[in-house]
CSV table of C-alpha atoms and ligand atoms in Angstrom, one decimal:
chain,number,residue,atom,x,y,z
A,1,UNK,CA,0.0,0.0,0.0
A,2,UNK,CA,0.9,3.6,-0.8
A,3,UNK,CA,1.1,6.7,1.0
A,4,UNK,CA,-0.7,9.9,0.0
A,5,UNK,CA,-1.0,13.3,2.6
A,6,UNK,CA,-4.4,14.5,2.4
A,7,UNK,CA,-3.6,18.1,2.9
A,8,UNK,CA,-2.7,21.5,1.4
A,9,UNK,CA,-0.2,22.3,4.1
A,10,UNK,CA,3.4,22.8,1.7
A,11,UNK,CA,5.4,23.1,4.4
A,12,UNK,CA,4.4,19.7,5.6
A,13,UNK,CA,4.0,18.5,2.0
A,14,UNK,CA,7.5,19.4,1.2
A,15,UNK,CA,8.9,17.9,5.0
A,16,UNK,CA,7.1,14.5,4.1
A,17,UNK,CA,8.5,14.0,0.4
A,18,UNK,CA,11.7,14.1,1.5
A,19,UNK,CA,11.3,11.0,3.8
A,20,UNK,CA,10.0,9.2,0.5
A,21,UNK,CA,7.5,7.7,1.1
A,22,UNK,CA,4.7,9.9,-0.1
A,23,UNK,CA,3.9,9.2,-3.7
A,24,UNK,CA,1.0,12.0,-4.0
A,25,UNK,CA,-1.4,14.4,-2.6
A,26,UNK,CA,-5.2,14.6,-2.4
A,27,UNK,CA,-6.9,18.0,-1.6
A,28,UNK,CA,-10.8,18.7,-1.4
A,29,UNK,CA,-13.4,21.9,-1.4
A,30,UNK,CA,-13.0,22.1,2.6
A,31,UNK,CA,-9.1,22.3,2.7
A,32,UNK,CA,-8.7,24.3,-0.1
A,33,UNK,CA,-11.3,26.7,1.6
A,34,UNK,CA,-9.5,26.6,4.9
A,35,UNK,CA,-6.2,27.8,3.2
A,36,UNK,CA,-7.8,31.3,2.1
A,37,UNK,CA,-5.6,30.7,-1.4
A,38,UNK,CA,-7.0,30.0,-4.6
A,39,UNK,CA,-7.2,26.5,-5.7
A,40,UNK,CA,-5.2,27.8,-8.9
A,41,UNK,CA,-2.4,29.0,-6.6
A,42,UNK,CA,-2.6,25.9,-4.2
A,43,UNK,CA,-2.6,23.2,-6.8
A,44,UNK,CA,0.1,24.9,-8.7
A,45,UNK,CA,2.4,25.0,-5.8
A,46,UNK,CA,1.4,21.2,-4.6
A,47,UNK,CA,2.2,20.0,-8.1
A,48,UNK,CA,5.9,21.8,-7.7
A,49,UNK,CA,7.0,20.0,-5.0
A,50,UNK,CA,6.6,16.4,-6.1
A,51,UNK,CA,6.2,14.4,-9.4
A,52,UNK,CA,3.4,12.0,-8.4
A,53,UNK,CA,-0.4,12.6,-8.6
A,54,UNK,CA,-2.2,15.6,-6.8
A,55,UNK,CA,-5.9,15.5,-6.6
A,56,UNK,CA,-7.9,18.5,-7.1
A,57,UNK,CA,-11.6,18.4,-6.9
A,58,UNK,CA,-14.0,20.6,-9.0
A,59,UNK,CA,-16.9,22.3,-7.9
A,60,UNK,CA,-19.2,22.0,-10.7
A,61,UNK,CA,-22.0,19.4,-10.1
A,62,UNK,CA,-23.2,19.2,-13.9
A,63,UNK,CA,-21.9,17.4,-16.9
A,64,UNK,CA,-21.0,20.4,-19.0
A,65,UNK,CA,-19.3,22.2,-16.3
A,66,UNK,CA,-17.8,19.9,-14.7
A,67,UNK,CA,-15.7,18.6,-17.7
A,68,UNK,CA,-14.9,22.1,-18.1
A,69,UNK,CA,-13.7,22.8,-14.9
A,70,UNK,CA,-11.9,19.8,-15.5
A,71,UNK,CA,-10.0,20.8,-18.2
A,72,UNK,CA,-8.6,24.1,-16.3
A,73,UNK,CA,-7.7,21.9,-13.5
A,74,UNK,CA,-5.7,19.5,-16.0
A,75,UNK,CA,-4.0,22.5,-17.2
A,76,UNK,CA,-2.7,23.8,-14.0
A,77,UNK,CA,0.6,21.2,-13.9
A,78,UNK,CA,1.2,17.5,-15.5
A,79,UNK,CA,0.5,15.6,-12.6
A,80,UNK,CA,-2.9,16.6,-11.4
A,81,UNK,CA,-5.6,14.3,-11.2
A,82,UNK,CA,-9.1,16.1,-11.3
A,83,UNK,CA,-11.4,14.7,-8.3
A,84,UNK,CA,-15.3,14.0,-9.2
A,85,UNK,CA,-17.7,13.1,-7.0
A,86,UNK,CA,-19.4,9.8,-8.0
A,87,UNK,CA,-22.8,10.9,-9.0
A,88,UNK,CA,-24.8,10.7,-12.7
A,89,UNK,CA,-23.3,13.5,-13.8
A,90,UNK,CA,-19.9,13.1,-12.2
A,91,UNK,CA,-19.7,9.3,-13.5
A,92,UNK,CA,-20.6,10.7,-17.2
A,93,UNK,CA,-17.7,13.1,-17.0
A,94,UNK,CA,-15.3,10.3,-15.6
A,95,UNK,CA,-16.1,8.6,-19.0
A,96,UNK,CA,-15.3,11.2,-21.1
A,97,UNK,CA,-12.2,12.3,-19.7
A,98,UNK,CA,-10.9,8.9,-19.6
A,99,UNK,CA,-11.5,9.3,-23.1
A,100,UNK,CA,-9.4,12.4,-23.2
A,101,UNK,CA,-6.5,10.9,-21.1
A,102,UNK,CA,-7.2,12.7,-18.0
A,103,UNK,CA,-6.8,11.0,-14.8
A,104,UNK,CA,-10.3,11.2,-12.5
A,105,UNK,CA,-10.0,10.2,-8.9
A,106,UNK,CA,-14.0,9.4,-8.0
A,107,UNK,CA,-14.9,10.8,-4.5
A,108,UNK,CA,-17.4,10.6,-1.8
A,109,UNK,CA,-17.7,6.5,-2.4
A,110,UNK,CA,-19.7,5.1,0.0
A,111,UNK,CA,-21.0,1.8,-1.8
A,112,UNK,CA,-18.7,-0.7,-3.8
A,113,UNK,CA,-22.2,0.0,-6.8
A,114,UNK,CA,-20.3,3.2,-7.0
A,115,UNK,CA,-16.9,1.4,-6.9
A,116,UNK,CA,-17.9,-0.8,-10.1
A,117,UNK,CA,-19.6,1.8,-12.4
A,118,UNK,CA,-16.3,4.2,-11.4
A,119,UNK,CA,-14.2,1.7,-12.6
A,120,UNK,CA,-16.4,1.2,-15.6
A,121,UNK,CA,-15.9,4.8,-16.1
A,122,UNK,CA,-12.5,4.6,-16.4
A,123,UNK,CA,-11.8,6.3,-13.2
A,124,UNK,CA,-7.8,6.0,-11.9
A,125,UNK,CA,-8.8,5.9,-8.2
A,126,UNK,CA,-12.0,5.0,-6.7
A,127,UNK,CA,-11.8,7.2,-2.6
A,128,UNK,CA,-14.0,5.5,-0.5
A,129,UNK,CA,-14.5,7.5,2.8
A,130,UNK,CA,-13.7,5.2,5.6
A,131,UNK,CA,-13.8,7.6,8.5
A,132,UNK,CA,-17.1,9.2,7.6
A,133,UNK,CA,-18.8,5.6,7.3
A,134,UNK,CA,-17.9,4.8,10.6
A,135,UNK,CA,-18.9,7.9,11.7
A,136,UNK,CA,-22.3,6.4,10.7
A,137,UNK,CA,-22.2,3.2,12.1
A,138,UNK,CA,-20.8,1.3,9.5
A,139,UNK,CA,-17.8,-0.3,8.6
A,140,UNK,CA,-15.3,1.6,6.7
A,141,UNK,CA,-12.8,-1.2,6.5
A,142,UNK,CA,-15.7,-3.1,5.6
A,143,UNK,CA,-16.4,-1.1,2.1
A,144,UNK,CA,-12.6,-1.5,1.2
A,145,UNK,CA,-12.8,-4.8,1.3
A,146,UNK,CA,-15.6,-5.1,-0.5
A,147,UNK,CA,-14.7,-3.2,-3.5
A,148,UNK,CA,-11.5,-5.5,-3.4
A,149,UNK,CA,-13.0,-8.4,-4.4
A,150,UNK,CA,-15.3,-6.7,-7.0
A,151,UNK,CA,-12.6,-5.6,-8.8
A,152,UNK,CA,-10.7,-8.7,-8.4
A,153,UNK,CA,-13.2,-10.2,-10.3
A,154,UNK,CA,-12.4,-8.3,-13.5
A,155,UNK,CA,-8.3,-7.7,-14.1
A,156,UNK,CA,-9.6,-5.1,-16.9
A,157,UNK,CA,-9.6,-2.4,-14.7
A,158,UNK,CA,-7.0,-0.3,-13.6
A,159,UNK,CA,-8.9,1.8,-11.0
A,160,UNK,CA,-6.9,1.9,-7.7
A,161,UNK,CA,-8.3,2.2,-4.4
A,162,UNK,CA,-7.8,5.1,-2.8
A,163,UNK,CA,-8.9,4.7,1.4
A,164,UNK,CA,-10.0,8.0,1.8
A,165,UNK,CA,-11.5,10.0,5.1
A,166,UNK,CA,-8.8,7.9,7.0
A,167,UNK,CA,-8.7,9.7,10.7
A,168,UNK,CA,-6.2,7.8,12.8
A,169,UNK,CA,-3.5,4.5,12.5
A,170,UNK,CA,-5.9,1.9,13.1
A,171,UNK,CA,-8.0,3.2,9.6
A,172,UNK,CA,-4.5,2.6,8.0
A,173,UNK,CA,-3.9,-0.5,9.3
A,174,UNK,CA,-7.4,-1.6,8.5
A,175,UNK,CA,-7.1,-0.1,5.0
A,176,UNK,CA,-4.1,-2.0,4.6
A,177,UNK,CA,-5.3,-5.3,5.4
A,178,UNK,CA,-8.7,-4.7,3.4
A,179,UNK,CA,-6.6,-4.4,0.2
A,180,UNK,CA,-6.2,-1.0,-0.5
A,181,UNK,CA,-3.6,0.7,-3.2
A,182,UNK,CA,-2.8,3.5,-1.3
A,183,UNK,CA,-4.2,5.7,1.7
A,184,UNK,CA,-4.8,9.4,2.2
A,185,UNK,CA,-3.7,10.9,5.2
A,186,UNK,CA,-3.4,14.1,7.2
A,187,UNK,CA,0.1,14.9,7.9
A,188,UNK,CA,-0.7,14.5,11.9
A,189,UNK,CA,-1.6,10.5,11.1
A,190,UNK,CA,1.2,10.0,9.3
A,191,UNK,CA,4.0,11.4,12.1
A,192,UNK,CA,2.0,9.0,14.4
A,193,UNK,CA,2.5,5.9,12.4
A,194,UNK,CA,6.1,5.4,13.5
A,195,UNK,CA,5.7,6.6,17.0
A,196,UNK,CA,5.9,3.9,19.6
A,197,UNK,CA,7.3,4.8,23.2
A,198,UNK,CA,9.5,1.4,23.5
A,199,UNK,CA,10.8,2.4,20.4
A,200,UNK,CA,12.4,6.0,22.5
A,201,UNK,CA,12.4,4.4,25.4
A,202,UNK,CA,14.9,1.5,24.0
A,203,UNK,CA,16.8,4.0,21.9
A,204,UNK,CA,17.5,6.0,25.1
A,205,UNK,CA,18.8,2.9,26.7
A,206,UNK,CA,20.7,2.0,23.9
A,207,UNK,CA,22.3,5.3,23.9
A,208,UNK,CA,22.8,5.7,27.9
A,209,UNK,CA,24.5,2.3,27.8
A,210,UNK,CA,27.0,3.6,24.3
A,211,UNK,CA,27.8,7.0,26.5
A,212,UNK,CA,28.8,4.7,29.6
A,213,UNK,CA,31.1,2.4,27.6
A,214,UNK,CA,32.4,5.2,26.1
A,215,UNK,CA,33.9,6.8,29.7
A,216,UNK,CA,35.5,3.8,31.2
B,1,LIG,C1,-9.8,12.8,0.6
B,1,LIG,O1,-9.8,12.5,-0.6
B,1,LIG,C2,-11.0,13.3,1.3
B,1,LIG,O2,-11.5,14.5,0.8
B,1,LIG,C3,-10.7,13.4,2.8
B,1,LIG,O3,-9.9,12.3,3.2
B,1,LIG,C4,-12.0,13.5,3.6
B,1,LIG,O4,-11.7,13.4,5.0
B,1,LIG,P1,-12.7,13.8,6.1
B,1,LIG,O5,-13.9,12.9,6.1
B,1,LIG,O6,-11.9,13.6,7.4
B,1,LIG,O7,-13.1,15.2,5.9
Protein backbone atom coordinates (compact mmCIF):
# COMPACT_ATOMS: atom_id res chain seq x y z
CA UNK A 1 0.00 0.00 0.00
CA UNK A 2 0.90 3.59 -0.81
CA UNK A 3 1.09 6.71 0.98
CA UNK A 4 -0.74 9.87 -0.04
CA UNK A 5 -0.95 13.30 2.56
CA UNK A 6 -4.38 14.54 2.35
CA UNK A 7 -3.61 18.06 2.91
CA UNK A 8 -2.75 21.54 1.44
CA UNK A 9 -0.16 22.29 4.13
CA UNK A 10 3.38 22.82 1.74
CA UNK A 11 5.38 23.07 4.38
CA UNK A 12 4.39 19.74 5.64
CA UNK A 13 3.97 18.50 2.04
CA UNK A 14 7.46 19.41 1.20
CA UNK A 15 8.89 17.92 5.01
CA UNK A 16 7.10 14.50 4.13
CA UNK A 17 8.48 14.00 0.44
CA UNK A 18 11.69 14.07 1.50
CA UNK A 19 11.27 10.96 3.80
CA UNK A 20 10.01 9.23 0.49
CA UNK A 21 7.49 7.66 1.14
CA UNK A 22 4.66 9.86 -0.06
CA UNK A 23 3.93 9.23 -3.72
CA UNK A 24 0.96 12.01 -4.04
CA UNK A 25 -1.36 14.39 -2.61
CA UNK A 26 -5.16 14.61 -2.37
CA UNK A 27 -6.94 18.02 -1.58
CA UNK A 28 -10.75 18.72 -1.39
CA UNK A 29 -13.40 21.87 -1.42
CA UNK A 30 -13.04 22.05 2.61
CA UNK A 31 -9.15 22.28 2.71
CA UNK A 32 -8.65 24.28 -0.12
CA UNK A 33 -11.28 26.65 1.62
CA UNK A 34 -9.49 26.63 4.87
CA UNK A 35 -6.17 27.81 3.17
CA UNK A 36 -7.77 31.33 2.12
CA UNK A 37 -5.61 30.75 -1.38
CA UNK A 38 -7.02 30.04 -4.64
CA UNK A 39 -7.25 26.53 -5.68
CA UNK A 40 -5.24 27.79 -8.94
CA UNK A 41 -2.39 29.05 -6.62
CA UNK A 42 -2.56 25.86 -4.20
CA UNK A 43 -2.64 23.19 -6.79
CA UNK A 44 0.14 24.94 -8.70
CA UNK A 45 2.37 24.96 -5.81
CA UNK A 46 1.41 21.19 -4.62
CA UNK A 47 2.23 20.02 -8.06
CA UNK A 48 5.89 21.78 -7.68
CA UNK A 49 7.02 20.03 -4.96
CA UNK A 50 6.59 16.36 -6.09
CA UNK A 51 6.19 14.37 -9.37
CA UNK A 52 3.40 12.05 -8.42
CA UNK A 53 -0.39 12.57 -8.58
CA UNK A 54 -2.25 15.57 -6.84
CA UNK A 55 -5.92 15.48 -6.60
CA UNK A 56 -7.90 18.46 -7.07
CA UNK A 57 -11.61 18.43 -6.88
CA UNK A 58 -13.97 20.63 -8.95
CA UNK A 59 -16.92 22.26 -7.92
CA UNK A 60 -19.20 21.99 -10.67
CA UNK A 61 -22.01 19.42 -10.09
CA UNK A 62 -23.24 19.21 -13.93
CA UNK A 63 -21.94 17.40 -16.85
CA UNK A 64 -20.96 20.37 -18.96
CA UNK A 65 -19.34 22.24 -16.31
CA UNK A 66 -17.82 19.89 -14.69
CA UNK A 67 -15.68 18.58 -17.67
CA UNK A 68 -14.92 22.12 -18.14
CA UNK A 69 -13.70 22.82 -14.87
CA UNK A 70 -11.85 19.81 -15.54
CA UNK A 71 -9.98 20.79 -18.19
CA UNK A 72 -8.65 24.11 -16.33
CA UNK A 73 -7.70 21.87 -13.54
CA UNK A 74 -5.66 19.50 -16.04
CA UNK A 75 -3.99 22.51 -17.25
CA UNK A 76 -2.65 23.75 -14.00
CA UNK A 77 0.62 21.18 -13.91
CA UNK A 78 1.22 17.50 -15.53
CA UNK A 79 0.52 15.63 -12.60
CA UNK A 80 -2.93 16.63 -11.37
CA UNK A 81 -5.59 14.30 -11.22
CA UNK A 82 -9.09 16.14 -11.30
CA UNK A 83 -11.43 14.65 -8.33
CA UNK A 84 -15.28 13.97 -9.22
CA UNK A 85 -17.73 13.14 -6.95
CA UNK A 86 -19.42 9.81 -8.02
CA UNK A 87 -22.78 10.86 -8.98
CA UNK A 88 -24.77 10.68 -12.69
CA UNK A 89 -23.25 13.49 -13.79
CA UNK A 90 -19.88 13.06 -12.22
CA UNK A 91 -19.70 9.28 -13.53
CA UNK A 92 -20.59 10.71 -17.17
CA UNK A 93 -17.74 13.11 -17.01
CA UNK A 94 -15.32 10.29 -15.60
CA UNK A 95 -16.10 8.64 -19.04
CA UNK A 96 -15.32 11.15 -21.06
CA UNK A 97 -12.17 12.35 -19.69
CA UNK A 98 -10.86 8.85 -19.64
CA UNK A 99 -11.53 9.33 -23.05
CA UNK A 100 -9.40 12.45 -23.19
CA UNK A 101 -6.55 10.91 -21.07
CA UNK A 102 -7.15 12.71 -18.00
CA UNK A 103 -6.76 11.02 -14.82
CA UNK A 104 -10.27 11.23 -12.53
CA UNK A 105 -10.03 10.24 -8.90
CA UNK A 106 -14.03 9.40 -7.99
CA UNK A 107 -14.90 10.83 -4.53
CA UNK A 108 -17.38 10.60 -1.77
CA UNK A 109 -17.70 6.46 -2.39
CA UNK A 110 -19.70 5.14 0.02
CA UNK A 111 -20.98 1.83 -1.83
CA UNK A 112 -18.73 -0.68 -3.76
CA UNK A 113 -22.21 0.03 -6.82
CA UNK A 114 -20.25 3.24 -6.97
CA UNK A 115 -16.92 1.44 -6.94
CA UNK A 116 -17.89 -0.75 -10.15
CA UNK A 117 -19.65 1.83 -12.38
CA UNK A 118 -16.26 4.23 -11.42
CA UNK A 119 -14.24 1.66 -12.55
CA UNK A 120 -16.41 1.18 -15.58
CA UNK A 121 -15.93 4.80 -16.08
CA UNK A 122 -12.46 4.57 -16.40
CA UNK A 123 -11.78 6.31 -13.17
CA UNK A 124 -7.84 5.98 -11.91
CA UNK A 125 -8.83 5.91 -8.24
CA UNK A 126 -12.03 5.04 -6.66
CA UNK A 127 -11.78 7.22 -2.58
CA UNK A 128 -14.01 5.53 -0.52
CA UNK A 129 -14.48 7.54 2.81
CA UNK A 130 -13.72 5.20 5.57
CA UNK A 131 -13.84 7.64 8.48
CA UNK A 132 -17.09 9.22 7.64
CA UNK A 133 -18.84 5.61 7.26
CA UNK A 134 -17.91 4.83 10.63
CA UNK A 135 -18.93 7.86 11.69
CA UNK A 136 -22.29 6.37 10.67
CA UNK A 137 -22.16 3.22 12.14
CA UNK A 138 -20.78 1.33 9.46
CA UNK A 139 -17.77 -0.29 8.63
CA UNK A 140 -15.28 1.63 6.70
CA UNK A 141 -12.82 -1.16 6.54
CA UNK A 142 -15.71 -3.08 5.59
CA UNK A 143 -16.42 -1.07 2.09
CA UNK A 144 -12.61 -1.46 1.19
CA UNK A 145 -12.78 -4.76 1.34
CA UNK A 146 -15.64 -5.08 -0.45
CA UNK A 147 -14.67 -3.19 -3.53
CA UNK A 148 -11.50 -5.46 -3.39
CA UNK A 149 -13.00 -8.37 -4.44
CA UNK A 150 -15.34 -6.73 -6.98
CA UNK A 151 -12.57 -5.61 -8.75
CA UNK A 152 -10.68 -8.65 -8.39
CA UNK A 153 -13.23 -10.19 -10.28
CA UNK A 154 -12.42 -8.29 -13.50
CA UNK A 155 -8.26 -7.73 -14.13
CA UNK A 156 -9.58 -5.10 -16.89
CA UNK A 157 -9.58 -2.36 -14.67
CA UNK A 158 -6.98 -0.26 -13.64
CA UNK A 159 -8.94 1.82 -11.02
CA UNK A 160 -6.92 1.92 -7.66
CA UNK A 161 -8.31 2.17 -4.39
CA UNK A 162 -7.76 5.14 -2.81
CA UNK A 163 -8.86 4.68 1.40
CA UNK A 164 -10.04 8.02 1.84
CA UNK A 165 -11.53 10.00 5.13
CA UNK A 166 -8.78 7.89 7.03
CA UNK A 167 -8.67 9.69 10.70
CA UNK A 168 -6.16 7.83 12.76
CA UNK A 169 -3.50 4.46 12.48
CA UNK A 170 -5.85 1.89 13.13
CA UNK A 171 -8.02 3.17 9.64
CA UNK A 172 -4.46 2.57 7.97
CA UNK A 173 -3.93 -0.55 9.27
CA UNK A 174 -7.35 -1.64 8.47
CA UNK A 175 -7.10 -0.11 4.97
CA UNK A 176 -4.11 -1.99 4.60
CA UNK A 177 -5.30 -5.34 5.45
CA UNK A 178 -8.67 -4.75 3.38
CA UNK A 179 -6.56 -4.39 0.17
CA UNK A 180 -6.17 -0.96 -0.54
CA UNK A 181 -3.60 0.66 -3.21
CA UNK A 182 -2.82 3.51 -1.33
CA UNK A 183 -4.17 5.65 1.71
CA UNK A 184 -4.78 9.45 2.22
CA UNK A 185 -3.73 10.88 5.16
CA UNK A 186 -3.35 14.10 7.20
CA UNK A 187 0.06 14.93 7.93
CA UNK A 188 -0.68 14.45 11.88
CA UNK A 189 -1.60 10.52 11.08
CA UNK A 190 1.24 9.98 9.28
CA UNK A 191 3.97 11.39 12.11
CA UNK A 192 2.04 8.95 14.42
CA UNK A 193 2.55 5.91 12.37
CA UNK A 194 6.13 5.39 13.52
CA UNK A 195 5.69 6.56 16.97
CA UNK A 196 5.86 3.89 19.56
CA UNK A 197 7.30 4.81 23.18
CA UNK A 198 9.50 1.44 23.49
CA UNK A 199 10.83 2.41 20.41
CA UNK A 200 12.42 5.97 22.46
CA UNK A 201 12.38 4.39 25.45
CA UNK A 202 14.91 1.51 24.03
CA UNK A 203 16.78 4.03 21.85
CA UNK A 204 17.45 6.04 25.11
CA UNK A 205 18.78 2.94 26.75
CA UNK A 206 20.66 2.03 23.93
CA UNK A 207 22.28 5.29 23.90
CA UNK A 208 22.77 5.68 27.89
CA UNK A 209 24.51 2.26 27.81
CA UNK A 210 27.03 3.55 24.32
CA UNK A 211 27.82 6.96 26.53
CA UNK A 212 28.83 4.74 29.58
CA UNK A 213 31.15 2.41 27.65
CA UNK A 214 32.43 5.15 26.08
CA UNK A 215 33.88 6.85 29.75
CA UNK A 216 35.49 3.83 31.18
C1 LIG B 1 -9.77 12.85 0.57
O1 LIG B 1 -9.80 12.47 -0.56
C2 LIG B 1 -10.99 13.27 1.29
O2 LIG B 1 -11.49 14.46 0.76
C3 LIG B 1 -10.72 13.42 2.77
O3 LIG B 1 -9.91 12.35 3.19
C4 LIG B 1 -11.99 13.55 3.60
O4 LIG B 1 -11.67 13.41 4.96
P1 LIG B 1 -12.72 13.80 6.14
O5 LIG B 1 -13.86 12.86 6.07
O6 LIG B 1 -11.93 13.65 7.40
O7 LIG B 1 -13.12 15.21 5.85
Amino acid sequence: MRFFLDTVDTDEIAALVETGLIEGVTTNPTLIAQSRRSQRDVIRDICSLLEGPVSAEVIATDYEEIVKEAHVLADLASNVVVKIPVTFDGLKACKTLHKEAIPVNATLCFSPLQALLAARAGAAYISPFMGRIDDCGQEGRKLIEEIRDLYNYDHDWDTEILAASVRHPKHVLEAAHAGAHIVTVAPSVFRSLYVHPLTDIGLEKFLQDWRASQEN
